[in-house]
Short mmCIF file of C-alpha atoms in Angstrom, two decimals:
data_model
loop_
_atom_site.label_atom_id
_atom_site.label_comp_id
_atom_site.label_asym_id
_atom_site.label_seq_id
_atom_site.Cartn_x
_atom_site.Cartn_y
_atom_site.Cartn_z
CA MET A 1 177.56 132.12 45.34
CA ASN A 2 180.35 129.86 44.10
CA GLY A 3 182.18 130.35 47.40
CA SER A 4 179.16 129.23 49.42
CA ASN A 5 178.73 126.14 47.18
CA SER A 6 182.37 125.17 47.58
CA SER A 7 182.15 125.58 51.36
CA LEU A 8 179.07 123.32 51.46
CA ILE A 9 180.84 120.70 49.36
CA SER A 10 183.91 120.76 51.58
CA GLN A 11 181.72 120.53 54.70
CA ASN A 12 179.88 117.50 53.29
CA PHE A 13 183.20 115.90 52.41
CA VAL A 14 184.45 116.39 55.97
CA ASN A 15 181.22 114.97 57.41
CA ASN A 16 181.40 111.91 55.16
CA THR A 17 185.03 111.38 56.09
CA ASN A 18 184.24 111.57 59.80
CA GLU A 19 181.36 109.12 59.40
CA MET A 20 183.60 106.68 57.54
CA GLN A 21 186.29 106.93 60.22
CA THR A 22 183.71 106.39 62.97
CA SER A 23 182.23 103.35 61.22
CA ALA A 24 185.74 101.95 60.64
CA VAL A 25 186.49 102.29 64.36
CA PHE A 26 183.28 100.47 65.29
CA VAL A 27 184.06 97.71 62.77
CA SER A 28 187.56 97.30 64.21
CA ILE A 29 186.19 97.12 67.76
CA PHE A 30 183.59 94.53 66.73
CA GLN A 31 186.25 92.45 64.95
CA ALA A 32 188.57 92.64 67.94
CA ILE A 33 185.86 91.58 70.40
CA SER A 34 184.75 88.71 68.17
CA SER A 35 188.33 87.51 67.70
CA SER A 36 188.97 87.74 71.45
CA LEU A 37 185.92 85.62 72.19
CA VAL A 38 187.02 83.00 69.66
CA MET A 39 190.53 82.94 71.13
CA ILE A 40 189.26 82.53 74.71
CA ALA A 41 186.74 79.85 73.68
CA SER A 42 189.40 77.92 71.75
CA LEU A 43 191.99 77.97 74.55
CA PHE A 44 189.43 77.21 77.26
CA GLY A 45 187.56 74.51 75.32
CA ASN A 46 190.61 72.62 74.06
CA THR A 47 192.19 72.77 77.53
CA LEU A 48 189.03 71.14 78.88
CA VAL A 49 189.24 68.40 76.22
CA ILE A 50 192.84 67.61 77.15
CA CYS A 51 192.06 67.58 80.90
CA VAL A 52 189.02 65.32 80.45
CA VAL A 53 190.98 62.67 78.54
CA LEU A 54 194.06 62.77 80.77
CA GLN A 55 192.20 62.73 84.10
CA SER A 56 189.90 59.81 83.25
CA CYS A 57 191.43 56.38 82.75
CA ARG A 58 188.37 55.19 80.84
CA MET A 59 188.84 58.00 78.30
CA ARG A 60 192.44 57.08 77.55
CA THR A 61 191.83 55.35 74.23
CA VAL A 62 193.49 55.72 70.84
CA THR A 63 190.63 57.76 69.38
CA ASN A 64 190.55 60.12 72.34
CA TYR A 65 194.32 60.49 72.26
CA LEU A 66 194.03 61.51 68.60
CA ILE A 67 191.36 64.03 69.62
CA VAL A 68 193.81 65.36 72.23
CA ASN A 69 196.45 65.67 69.50
CA MET A 70 194.04 67.75 67.42
CA ALA A 71 193.13 69.83 70.48
CA CYS A 72 196.84 70.56 71.05
CA ALA A 73 197.20 71.59 67.40
CA ASP A 74 194.15 73.85 67.69
CA MET A 75 195.54 75.49 70.83
CA LEU A 76 198.92 76.08 69.21
CA TYR A 77 197.22 77.45 66.11
CA THR A 78 195.16 79.84 68.23
CA ILE A 79 198.25 81.06 70.09
CA VAL A 80 200.20 81.60 66.86
CA ALA A 81 197.48 82.80 64.48
CA MET A 82 195.49 85.20 66.62
CA PRO A 83 198.18 87.91 67.14
CA PRO A 84 198.56 88.50 63.36
CA LEU A 85 194.77 88.80 63.12
CA PHE A 86 194.79 91.57 65.73
CA VAL A 87 197.65 93.22 63.83
CA SER A 88 195.46 93.15 60.72
CA ILE A 89 192.43 94.54 62.59
CA PHE A 90 194.29 97.54 64.00
CA ASN A 91 196.54 97.97 60.94
CA GLY A 92 199.63 97.43 63.07
CA TYR A 93 201.96 96.20 60.35
CA ALA A 94 204.44 98.96 61.11
CA TRP A 95 204.62 97.76 64.72
CA ALA A 96 204.90 94.09 63.71
CA LEU A 97 207.87 94.88 61.45
CA ALA A 98 209.45 97.57 63.59
CA THR A 99 212.40 95.35 64.57
CA ARG A 100 214.07 92.47 62.77
CA GLY A 101 213.31 90.02 65.57
CA ARG A 102 209.63 90.90 65.53
CA GLY A 103 209.64 90.80 61.74
CA ILE A 104 211.16 87.29 61.70
CA TYR A 105 208.50 86.12 64.14
CA PHE A 106 205.50 87.53 62.21
CA CYS A 107 206.97 86.72 58.80
CA LYS A 108 208.67 83.34 59.21
CA VAL A 109 207.58 81.75 62.48
CA VAL A 110 203.86 82.58 62.25
CA ASN A 111 203.48 81.44 58.64
CA PHE A 112 205.57 78.31 59.21
CA ALA A 113 203.49 77.36 62.25
CA GLN A 114 200.18 77.98 60.49
CA TYR A 115 201.14 75.92 57.44
CA MET A 116 202.44 73.17 59.75
CA LEU A 117 199.45 72.94 62.11
CA VAL A 118 196.80 72.69 59.39
CA PRO A 119 198.20 69.38 58.04
CA VAL A 120 198.43 68.16 61.65
CA SER A 121 194.66 68.60 62.00
CA VAL A 122 193.89 67.06 58.59
CA LEU A 123 196.14 64.03 59.10
CA THR A 124 194.77 63.55 62.61
CA LEU A 125 191.22 63.53 61.22
CA ALA A 126 192.36 60.92 58.68
CA ALA A 127 193.93 58.80 61.44
CA ILE A 128 190.70 58.98 63.45
CA ALA A 129 188.73 57.87 60.39
CA PHE A 130 191.04 54.87 59.90
CA ASP A 131 190.77 54.02 63.60
CA ARG A 132 186.96 54.06 63.47
CA PHE A 133 186.99 52.08 60.21
CA PHE A 134 189.07 49.25 61.68
CA ALA A 135 187.23 49.32 65.04
CA ILE A 136 183.78 49.05 63.45
CA LEU A 137 184.37 46.87 60.39
CA MET A 138 187.11 44.69 61.91
CA PRO A 139 186.21 44.62 65.63
CA LEU A 140 188.09 41.38 66.35
CA LYS A 141 191.40 42.77 65.09
CA ARG A 142 193.00 45.48 67.19
CA ILE A 143 194.99 47.06 64.36
CA ILE A 144 195.59 50.56 65.76
CA ASN A 145 196.83 49.95 69.30
CA LYS A 146 198.81 52.24 71.59
CA ARG A 147 202.13 51.30 69.98
CA VAL A 148 200.85 51.98 66.46
CA PHE A 149 199.35 55.22 67.74
CA TYR A 150 202.78 56.56 68.77
CA TRP A 151 204.13 55.86 65.28
CA ILE A 152 201.09 57.56 63.71
CA LEU A 153 201.66 60.58 65.91
CA LEU A 154 205.31 60.76 64.90
CA VAL A 155 204.48 60.50 61.19
CA ILE A 156 201.80 63.20 61.46
CA TRP A 157 204.11 65.77 63.03
CA ILE A 158 207.17 64.96 60.91
CA THR A 159 205.13 65.15 57.70
CA SER A 160 203.54 68.44 58.75
CA VAL A 161 206.92 69.99 59.60
CA ALA A 162 208.34 68.83 56.26
CA VAL A 163 205.39 70.34 54.36
CA ALA A 164 205.84 73.77 55.99
CA THR A 165 209.67 73.86 55.86
CA PRO A 166 209.90 75.45 52.35
CA LEU A 167 208.36 78.62 53.80
CA LEU A 168 211.38 79.09 56.05
CA TYR A 169 213.39 79.46 52.85
CA SER A 170 210.99 81.52 50.74
CA LEU A 171 209.77 84.05 53.32
CA ARG A 172 212.36 86.72 54.00
CA VAL A 173 212.47 89.92 56.01
CA ILE A 174 213.98 92.59 53.76
CA GLU A 175 214.61 96.32 54.03
CA SER A 176 212.52 98.49 51.74
CA ASN A 177 211.66 102.21 51.77
CA GLY A 178 213.53 102.76 55.01
CA GLY A 179 211.68 99.96 56.85
CA LEU A 180 211.23 96.19 56.96
CA SER A 181 208.79 94.08 54.96
CA CYS A 182 207.93 90.39 54.58
CA ASP A 183 208.69 89.19 51.06
CA GLU A 184 208.12 85.80 49.41
CA ASN A 185 211.18 85.05 47.29
CA TRP A 186 211.94 81.53 46.00
CA ALA A 187 215.08 82.53 44.09
CA PRO A 188 217.74 81.40 43.39
CA ALA A 189 216.79 77.76 44.05
CA PHE A 190 213.37 78.04 42.35
CA ASP A 191 211.53 80.22 39.88
CA ASN A 192 209.61 83.05 41.51
CA GLU A 193 206.75 82.84 39.02
CA THR A 194 205.94 79.13 39.15
CA ALA A 195 207.25 77.99 42.56
CA PRO A 196 204.52 79.67 44.69
CA MET A 197 201.75 78.25 42.50
CA ILE A 198 203.26 74.76 42.45
CA TYR A 199 203.70 74.82 46.23
CA MET A 200 200.11 75.95 46.72
CA LEU A 201 198.78 73.26 44.37
CA VAL A 202 200.81 70.49 46.03
CA LEU A 203 199.81 71.66 49.49
CA PHE A 204 196.13 71.88 48.58
CA SER A 205 195.92 68.60 46.68
CA VAL A 206 198.21 66.33 48.71
CA MET A 207 197.73 67.67 52.24
CA LEU A 208 194.07 68.74 52.05
CA CYS A 209 192.11 67.21 49.17
CA LEU A 210 193.64 63.71 49.30
CA PRO A 211 193.18 63.17 53.07
CA LEU A 212 189.67 64.63 52.98
CA CYS A 213 188.72 62.37 50.06
CA ILE A 214 190.02 59.34 51.97
CA ILE A 215 188.09 60.47 55.07
CA THR A 216 184.91 60.81 52.98
CA VAL A 217 185.29 57.30 51.55
CA LEU A 218 185.98 55.75 54.97
CA TYR A 219 183.01 57.41 56.66
CA THR A 220 180.76 56.51 53.74
CA ILE A 221 181.67 52.84 54.20
CA ILE A 222 181.22 53.14 57.98
CA CYS A 223 177.79 54.79 57.64
CA ARG A 224 176.67 52.18 55.15
CA HIS A 225 177.76 49.43 57.55
CA LEU A 226 176.09 50.98 60.60
CA TRP A 227 172.83 52.22 59.08
CA LEU A 228 172.12 49.96 56.10
CA THR A 229 173.53 46.54 56.98
CA LYS A 230 172.64 44.16 59.78
CA PRO A 231 174.76 41.50 61.45
CA PRO A 232 174.61 38.20 59.52
CA GLY A 233 171.83 35.89 60.68
CA GLU A 234 170.23 38.50 62.95
CA THR A 235 167.13 40.65 62.68
CA GLU A 236 166.16 43.66 64.73
CA ARG A 237 164.12 41.53 67.14
CA GLU A 238 166.91 39.03 67.58
CA GLU A 239 169.53 41.64 68.38
CA SER A 240 170.48 41.72 72.01
CA LYS A 241 170.21 44.91 74.01
CA SER A 242 173.98 45.12 74.37
CA LEU A 243 174.47 44.86 70.61
CA ILE A 244 171.87 47.56 69.97
CA ARG A 245 173.50 49.78 72.58
CA ARG A 246 176.90 49.24 70.98
CA ARG A 247 175.64 50.08 67.50
CA ASN A 248 173.91 53.23 68.77
CA SER A 249 177.08 54.27 70.58
CA ARG A 250 179.10 53.80 67.42
CA LYS A 251 176.57 55.82 65.44
CA LYS A 252 176.88 58.72 67.89
CA VAL A 253 180.68 58.62 67.63
CA VAL A 254 180.57 58.60 63.83
CA LYS A 255 178.07 61.50 63.78
CA MET A 256 180.33 63.51 66.07
CA LEU A 257 183.46 62.88 64.02
CA ILE A 258 181.71 63.60 60.70
CA THR A 259 180.49 66.89 62.18
CA VAL A 260 184.07 67.79 63.11
CA VAL A 261 185.21 67.05 59.54
CA VAL A 262 182.37 69.11 58.04
CA ILE A 263 183.20 72.06 60.32
CA PHE A 264 186.84 71.83 59.28
CA ILE A 265 185.98 71.84 55.56
CA VAL A 266 183.47 74.70 55.84
CA SER A 267 185.92 76.76 57.93
CA TRP A 268 188.97 76.28 55.72
CA LEU A 269 187.56 76.14 52.21
CA PRO A 270 186.77 79.89 51.81
CA LEU A 271 190.33 80.92 52.69
CA GLN A 272 191.79 78.31 50.35
CA ILE A 273 189.64 79.67 47.52
CA ALA A 274 190.80 83.20 48.34
CA ASN A 275 194.44 82.07 48.28
CA PHE A 276 193.93 80.39 44.92
CA ILE A 277 192.47 83.59 43.52
CA TYR A 278 195.43 85.56 44.90
CA TYR A 279 198.07 83.26 43.37
CA PHE A 280 196.44 82.43 40.04
CA ASP A 281 194.54 85.61 39.13
CA LYS A 282 196.32 88.76 40.23
CA SER A 283 193.75 90.96 38.50
CA VAL A 284 191.00 90.00 40.97
CA SER A 285 191.01 92.06 44.15
CA ILE A 286 189.44 90.49 47.24
CA PRO A 287 187.74 93.05 49.54
CA GLU A 288 189.41 93.45 52.90
CA GLN A 289 186.25 92.55 54.86
CA VAL A 290 185.76 89.37 52.82
CA TYR A 291 189.33 88.26 53.45
CA PHE A 292 188.97 89.00 57.17
CA SER A 293 185.77 86.93 57.27
CA CYS A 294 187.64 84.01 55.70
CA GLU A 295 190.44 84.28 58.26
CA PHE A 296 188.00 84.65 61.15
CA LEU A 297 186.01 81.61 60.00
CA MET A 298 189.23 79.63 59.71
CA ARG A 299 190.24 80.43 63.30
CA SER A 300 186.75 79.84 64.68
CA SER A 301 186.94 76.13 63.81
CA CYS A 302 189.42 75.69 66.68
CA ALA A 303 186.77 76.89 69.13
CA LEU A 304 183.90 74.83 67.69
CA ASN A 305 185.36 71.33 68.12
CA PRO A 306 185.03 71.20 71.95
CA ALA A 307 181.41 72.32 71.60
CA VAL A 308 180.78 69.44 69.17
CA TYR A 309 182.24 66.94 71.64
CA ALA A 310 180.00 68.32 74.39
CA ILE A 311 176.89 68.13 72.17
CA PHE A 312 177.37 64.57 70.92
CA SER A 313 179.20 62.84 73.78
CA GLU A 314 177.75 62.24 77.24
CA ASN A 315 181.18 61.27 78.59
CA TYR A 316 182.72 64.53 77.40
CA ARG A 317 179.85 66.51 78.92
CA GLN A 318 180.28 64.78 82.25
CA GLY A 319 184.04 65.18 81.99
CA PHE A 320 183.74 68.92 81.35
CA LYS A 321 181.50 69.24 84.40
CA LYS A 322 183.93 67.31 86.59
CA VAL A 323 186.90 69.40 85.50
CA LEU A 324 185.02 72.65 86.10
CA VAL A 325 183.76 71.46 89.49
CA LYS A 326 187.28 70.45 90.48
CA CYS A 327 188.63 73.85 89.48
CA CYS A 328 185.91 75.64 91.47
CA CYS A 329 186.35 73.36 94.48
CA PHE A 330 190.12 73.76 94.32
CA GLY A 331 189.76 77.54 94.40
CA ARG A 332 187.33 77.41 97.31
CA MET A 333 189.50 74.90 99.15
CA SER A 334 192.59 77.07 98.68
CA ASN A 335 190.76 80.06 100.16
CA PHE A 336 189.52 77.95 103.05
CA ILE A 337 193.01 76.63 103.77
CA ARG A 338 194.51 80.10 103.70
CA LYS A 339 191.87 81.42 106.10
CA ASN A 340 192.20 78.49 108.48
CA SER A 341 195.90 77.68 108.14
CA SER A 342 196.59 77.92 111.85
CA TYR A 343 193.69 75.64 112.73
CA SER A 344 194.67 73.10 110.05
CA SER A 345 198.28 72.95 111.20
CA SER A 346 197.21 72.23 114.78
CA ARG A 347 194.81 69.52 113.69
CA GLN A 348 197.48 67.81 111.57
CA GLN A 349 199.54 67.20 114.69
CA THR A 350 196.87 64.81 116.00
CA VAL A 351 197.13 62.50 112.97
CA PRO A 352 200.30 60.40 112.65
CA THR A 353 202.35 61.27 109.57
CA ILE A 354 202.99 57.63 108.67
CA LEU A 355 199.27 56.89 108.76
CA ARG A 356 198.49 59.77 106.39
CA SER A 357 201.20 58.59 103.98
CA GLU A 358 199.95 55.01 104.01
CA LEU A 359 196.41 56.16 103.29
CA GLY A 360 197.62 58.24 100.35
CA LEU A 361 199.73 55.42 98.94
CA SER A 362 196.91 52.90 99.24
CA LYS A 363 194.52 55.25 97.43
CA LEU A 364 197.11 55.86 94.71
CA GLY A 365 197.58 52.12 94.28
CA ARG A 366 193.86 51.52 93.93
CA ASP A 367 193.55 54.32 91.37
CA SER A 368 196.46 53.04 89.29
CA LYS A 369 195.11 49.48 89.30
CA ARG A 370 191.69 50.70 88.26
CA CYS A 371 193.29 52.77 85.50
CA CYS A 372 195.20 49.76 84.19
CA HIS A 373 192.04 47.69 84.05
CA ASP A 374 189.90 50.44 82.50
CA THR A 375 192.24 51.08 79.58
CA GLY A 376 191.24 47.73 78.18
CA VAL A 377 187.57 48.65 77.92
CA GLU A 378 186.17 48.78 74.41
CA GLU A 379 186.61 52.22 72.90
CA GLU A 380 183.08 52.79 71.69
CA HIS A 381 181.89 53.31 75.26
CA GLN A 382 184.39 56.04 75.98
CA PHE A 383 182.60 58.89 74.13
#
């Protein structure tokens, strides 16, 4: 009797173990598919944003250039941060640290790049907020022009690199238990107990909280100006159609940018809270699925920004369509040319080469002149 009971217990244990393994496999597959979709959407969407701004002369404004800078940071973050997420999903830490070169990449390079690219996005959002503030409240003064923009860009990237540089010192690939591991060690220059917490506090307060507080104040003033105040000496009936159109355009831009900031905060805040718990309360254990959700949410913000631009901006929607149509037409044209190469080559002989070159140069000249004139158009109409 006891033998039959023990055999039933062992059989139930085996069945439960098999069910848990099967469910774990399905969870890993679901996580991998979801992460792949986010990665593809981020790379594809941010590439579209960059192409739209660079191909259209009317879109080449300071605000759009800052959006391109954030799109580049999001693409780089996706390229750097997604491989470690797949390593976590499939529990491939042994593979990631199998060689010293691979260990240095996943330990030092990946963490350095992640901690560098987050401040790039935050500081870019702050620069966009300042640009909108000056453009809306001080429209007669062109404070942030192209020259100032280049200096802002330089400051953003230098500051972000400086913020992440301490990790190149503290993160080390060491040998332990016959293999390699990634260890955070601030000695001998700093104290191992207090240095990680101080670094986390400084990073969170100076590079996240302070810029986001400034962004909140600036957009609050902008919203108050656009929605609650009216131009001096004018009522709604006295406002011209062009002025109403301009104010509505500015409102759409501000709504779009505020949405981007809100998405950034919602996506990053859970992981920051989890990191604070890890550094300041070692007794609390965060479940693996909760931590993965925080990391997945953090990476998904890179894929959501292009969708926000498409929802709020008619120019971005039209630009996305043009880029996609050009890509499709280019593919069809390439196939057509390959199929009819002999016919095309014979036809080209009937058209003088000098004439074709002159036509191309004249078209290029007209496009460049139009581009030079369009860059001076007011920025509110470029969204």
